[in-house]
Amino acid sequence: MLKFKLLKQSNGKKDFEKSQARIGTITTDHGIIDTPIFMPVGTLGCVKAMSREDLNLCKAQIILGNTYHLYLRPGCEVIEHMAGLHEFIRWNKPLLTDSGGFQFFSLAKLAKFTDEGVSFQSHIDGSRHFFSPEKAVEIQMILGSDIMMSLDWCMGYPASEKQAMDALNKTSMWAKRGFDFWKEKGGVNNLFGIVQGGMLKHLRSLSAEQLTRIDFPGFAIGGLSVGEPKDLMYEMADHTLPLLPVNKPRYIMGVGTPEDLVELVGMGCDMFDCVMPSRNARNGQLFTTFGTVNISNAQYRFDKAPIDTDCDCYTCRNYSRSYLRHLYKSRELLAYRLNTIHNLYYYLDLMGKMRDAIKKGRFLEFKKNFYSKRK
Amino acid sequence: MLKFKLLKQSNGKKDFEKSQARIGTITTDHGIIDTPIFMPVGTLGCVKAMSREDLNLCKAQIILGNTYHLYLRPGCEVIEHMAGLHEFIRWNKPLLTDSGGFQFFSLAKLAKFTDEGVSFQSHIDGSRHFFSPEKAVEIQMILGSDIMMSLDWCMGYPASEKQAMDALNKTSMWAKRGFDFWKEKGGVNNLFGIVQGGMLKHLRSLSAEQLTRIDFPGFAIGGLSVGEPKDLMYEMADHTLPLLPVNKPRYIMGVGTPEDLVELVGMGCDMFDCVMPSRNARNGQLFTTFGTVNISNAQYRFDKAPIDTDCDCYTCRNYSRSYLRHLYKSRELLAYRLNTIHNLYYYLDLMGKMRDAIKKGRFLEFKKNFYSKRK
């Protein structure tokens, strides 16, 4: 069972007067997570191109799995037989799984949403399946996730007020059903609720109000970063985060760039996940203290320097831009791994630096310094 | 400069009466290699899917680079600027590079062979290039290979006697020119000669006779495993190996299966390279003590066992067939790496076991045991 300990929270004084940044710890059965934290995405039970040891080198404290994907492949029966996702993938730190809600919206074929749940066709073989809010929890219990997510109803951008209202009502109803099922089954591990409400503040307020009536161990904000302008995303986050309980973890799903993390930590968010660092790594886009490096660029052909002179990751300690460019241009599999190690280390190190700055009451100073170095 | 020390060689007694198996050490500027040895292939300056640490885990003592590939990409000017291949790829153990001869035969477009050398078009961008035997050595000197190979003239199977004779004469002429160039340039590192002669014993004899007149530090047998029946390959190897000096390393290029290694070690071969363990790994074919495992097979879906219960590799110590099958079926990049680690470890461990058996005078016993376990 999760315990969230808030170690430091905005108090309106000094450094904190312009920031809601906070630090804390989440204790799970598989270990303690320092917040704010970034969670690498391991869709199919593997953070792409990374081994467990690589993730440890990157200082990963918790990783994500995707319920929809794992349910279809290898299938719950396999993971159940292998004694759960931790044992199957041999990861002994905390795991969070999403509910499938986002994939029904983004990936599954012919998804049909009713009050009861979602019927859909596999994007792999077209086979038909049905998820209810109870089933989404049941599957995640089989996976053995330390943090499970309620089934939610996702929308794209833009959406009408009616669509947003429908989706949030369904999400709230499903959240309650999932929560009741989870409690009935013993309330093992943790289940988070997800706030929806599109890009309308009053709907975000309504969703937060409905959700926080349920005693979830933590809350997420879903439906952001779905195509809306950046300012609107920040506006929604800034509006919604304060509506969530101070004494529980707050998680913004599927976000974002390094700049997003800095902004949203400043608004009081504790948890993040995003495919960006790993996906962009595989596309040769590397995050650095000084901005983004596109490693395929000809300017790096003879470059003996590491990707980021300020970085202590395995890749930067060992390899030149010249060799990394060569590997990437040659489509060597090692390129994807070395790039991913760098990007994930960059993200997780950034979170560590933010935690440190918050601890020392220097978050705004950190933020200023962060932006000043970027091109 | 290479030193080859023969530690044990067939002496006609006991175990050795049916075997020419031998053990030795090759000393290079980048370390000592125990023979017989298998050399993983790192075509573009990277053994596919593997890092340096992975290769060390697999007990790799020496790896290969391909001159033709590295010359085209990233280009000699890059590797020269980066202070040689060792420094560029950050591998501090011995490196062997081939001469390009095989690639002109197998990969380059519109290769034109003349007495002077080979003109060819890049398989990447169609650009025109020319390799002379001297240039092949010069490029390998820039790469800084511990063991360089003479430019040779390769042929397919079948080939006429005239074709085979032409190719071997050209190869001998080029070998002498390359050797003289190498000596003239100071004779740094080591240059091996390559015996050709197709599938005709008298031509193999002629080639070996011509080549061994040149004081190369070691000799290779090329032009095997090019499509001929297995028995013919063994026959040619068995005929040619005894024609090479006892006190110098003998290398059969581009061979082979685990069974091939066992047979050819028994004939007195010291060095091997082949893409088979790494390429097959990426195709889901895993070598084990008990035969080959195709990891995508449905029978492994619920299988908690490692790939090979007799194997101590990183992959077998950590992961189940079930998870490896899932990763492979899902095309996760980690699958290629874990599979490659296993296959290379299997090959290198097999060589280690053979060295140990030869040392103890039990090679034939080892061989019997090796075959008895295979399906």
PDB file of C-alpha atoms in Angstrom, chain A residues 44-46 48-54 73-75 77-78 81-82 88-90 282 301-304 314 318-320 322-323 326-327 329-330 332-334 336-337, chain B residues 44-46 48-54 73-75 77-78 81-82 88-90 282 301-304 314 318-320 322-323 326-327 329-330 332-334 336-337:
ATOM      1  CA  LEU A  44       5.435  -4.021 -23.655  1.00  0.00           C
ATOM      2  CA  GLY A  45       7.293  -4.764 -20.451  1.00  0.00           C
ATOM      3  CA  CYS A  46      10.547  -3.285 -21.747  1.00  0.00           C
ATOM      4  CA  LYS A  48      12.684   0.213 -25.660  1.00  0.00           C
ATOM      5  CA  ALA A  49      16.364  -0.676 -26.222  1.00  0.00           C
ATOM      6  CA  MET A  50      17.056  -0.775 -22.473  1.00  0.00           C
ATOM      7  CA  SER A  51      17.934  -3.523 -20.038  1.00  0.00           C
ATOM      8  CA  ARG A  52      17.301  -3.394 -16.317  1.00  0.00           C
ATOM      9  CA  GLU A  53      20.942  -2.486 -15.740  1.00  0.00           C
ATOM     10  CA  ASP A  54      20.691   0.343 -18.263  1.00  0.00           C
ATOM     11  CA  ARG A  73       0.811  -9.442 -26.033  1.00  0.00           C
ATOM     12  CA  PRO A  74       2.069 -11.625 -24.392  1.00  0.00           C
ATOM     13  CA  GLY A  75      -1.403 -11.891 -22.780  1.00  0.00           C
ATOM     14  CA  GLU A  77      -2.310 -15.706 -19.002  1.00  0.00           C
ATOM     15  CA  VAL A  78       1.427 -15.620 -19.717  1.00  0.00           C
ATOM     16  CA  HIS A  81       1.856 -17.909 -15.212  1.00  0.00           C
ATOM     17  CA  MET A  82       5.176 -16.073 -14.841  1.00  0.00           C
ATOM     18  CA  PHE A  88       8.329 -11.718 -15.998  1.00  0.00           C
ATOM     19  CA  ILE A  89      10.467  -8.751 -16.999  1.00  0.00           C
ATOM     20  CA  ARG A  90      12.826  -9.105 -14.013  1.00  0.00           C
ATOM     21  CA  ARG A 282      15.630   6.401 -31.467  1.00  0.00           C
ATOM     22  CA  ARG A 301      31.260  13.889 -38.102  1.00  0.00           C
ATOM     23  CA  PHE A 302      34.662  14.747 -36.655  1.00  0.00           C
ATOM     24  CA  ASP A 303      33.426  15.782 -33.192  1.00  0.00           C
ATOM     25  CA  LYS A 304      35.366  14.173 -30.352  1.00  0.00           C
ATOM     26  CA  TYR A 314      27.332   6.102 -19.554  1.00  0.00           C
ATOM     27  CA  ASN A 318      32.422   6.764 -23.063  1.00  0.00           C
ATOM     28  CA  TYR A 319      31.554   7.846 -26.570  1.00  0.00           C
ATOM     29  CA  SER A 320      32.145  10.746 -28.940  1.00  0.00           C
ATOM     30  CA  SER A 322      31.520  11.266 -34.035  1.00  0.00           C
ATOM     31  CA  TYR A 323      31.059   7.588 -33.126  1.00  0.00           C
ATOM     32  CA  HIS A 326      28.385   6.944 -37.233  1.00  0.00           C
ATOM     33  CA  LEU A 327      26.350   4.327 -35.324  1.00  0.00           C
ATOM     34  CA  LYS A 329      23.749   6.856 -39.594  1.00  0.00           C
ATOM     35  CA  SER A 330      24.657   3.168 -39.979  1.00  0.00           C
ATOM     36  CA  GLU A 332      23.460   0.093 -35.703  1.00  0.00           C
ATOM     37  CA  LEU A 333      21.207  -1.174 -32.906  1.00  0.00           C
ATOM     38  CA  LEU A 334      23.722   0.082 -30.352  1.00  0.00           C
ATOM     39  CA  TYR A 336      19.333   3.353 -30.202  1.00  0.00           C
ATOM     40  CA  ARG A 337      20.502   2.031 -26.864  1.00  0.00           C
TER      41      ARG A 337
ATOM     42  CA  LEU B  44      31.023  -1.135 -39.065  1.00  0.00           C
ATOM     43  CA  GLY B  45      33.047  -0.830 -35.882  1.00  0.00           C
ATOM     44  CA  CYS B  46      30.329  -2.360 -33.737  1.00  0.00           C
ATOM     45  CA  LYS B  48      25.669  -5.583 -33.958  1.00  0.00           C
ATOM     46  CA  ALA B  49      23.525  -4.851 -30.868  1.00  0.00           C
ATOM     47  CA  MET B  50      26.544  -5.164 -28.551  1.00  0.00           C
ATOM     48  CA  SER B  51      28.461  -2.723 -26.387  1.00  0.00           C
ATOM     49  CA  ARG B  52      32.050  -3.176 -25.279  1.00  0.00           C
ATOM     50  CA  GLU B  53      30.830  -4.361 -21.883  1.00  0.00           C
ATOM     51  CA  ASP B  54      28.539  -6.908 -23.540  1.00  0.00           C
ATOM     52  CA  ARG B  73      31.369   4.755 -43.696  1.00  0.00           C
ATOM     53  CA  PRO B  74      32.396   6.702 -41.634  1.00  0.00           C
ATOM     54  CA  GLY B  75      35.429   7.001 -43.959  1.00  0.00           C
ATOM     55  CA  GLU B  77      39.419  10.476 -42.686  1.00  0.00           C
ATOM     56  CA  VAL B  78      37.067  10.234 -39.703  1.00  0.00           C
ATOM     57  CA  HIS B  81      41.006  12.035 -37.067  1.00  0.00           C
ATOM     58  CA  MET B  82      39.697   9.990 -34.144  1.00  0.00           C
ATOM     59  CA  PHE B  88      36.959   5.580 -32.284  1.00  0.00           C
ATOM     60  CA  ILE B  89      34.915   2.602 -31.132  1.00  0.00           C
ATOM     61  CA  ARG B  90      36.503   2.515 -27.647  1.00  0.00           C
ATOM     62  CA  ARG B 282      18.783 -11.305 -34.587  1.00  0.00           C
ATOM     63  CA  ARG B 301       5.280 -19.051 -24.518  1.00  0.00           C
ATOM     64  CA  PHE B 302       4.944 -20.252 -20.921  1.00  0.00           C
ATOM     65  CA  ASP B 303       8.518 -21.542 -20.539  1.00  0.00           C
ATOM     66  CA  LYS B 304      10.243 -20.339 -17.386  1.00  0.00           C
ATOM     67  CA  TYR B 314      23.996 -12.893 -18.817  1.00  0.00           C
ATOM     68  CA  ASN B 318      18.496 -13.524 -15.956  1.00  0.00           C
ATOM     69  CA  TYR B 319      15.716 -14.197 -18.422  1.00  0.00           C
ATOM     70  CA  SER B 320      13.181 -16.881 -19.248  1.00  0.00           C
ATOM     71  CA  SER B 322       8.924 -16.857 -22.166  1.00  0.00           C
ATOM     72  CA  TYR B 323      10.157 -13.264 -21.798  1.00  0.00           C
ATOM     73  CA  HIS B 326       7.776 -12.058 -25.968  1.00  0.00           C
ATOM     74  CA  LEU B 327      10.559  -9.522 -26.641  1.00  0.00           C
ATOM     75  CA  LYS B 329       7.812 -11.452 -31.131  1.00  0.00           C
ATOM     76  CA  SER B 330       7.280  -7.802 -30.141  1.00  0.00           C
ATOM     77  CA  GLU B 332      11.810  -5.105 -28.964  1.00  0.00           C
ATOM     78  CA  LEU B 333      15.403  -3.988 -29.554  1.00  0.00           C
ATOM     79  CA  LEU B 334      16.432  -5.637 -26.294  1.00  0.00           C
ATOM     80  CA  TYR B 336      18.395  -8.645 -30.445  1.00  0.00           C
ATOM     81  CA  ARG B 337      20.893  -7.725 -27.763  1.00  0.00           C
TER      82      ARG B 337
END
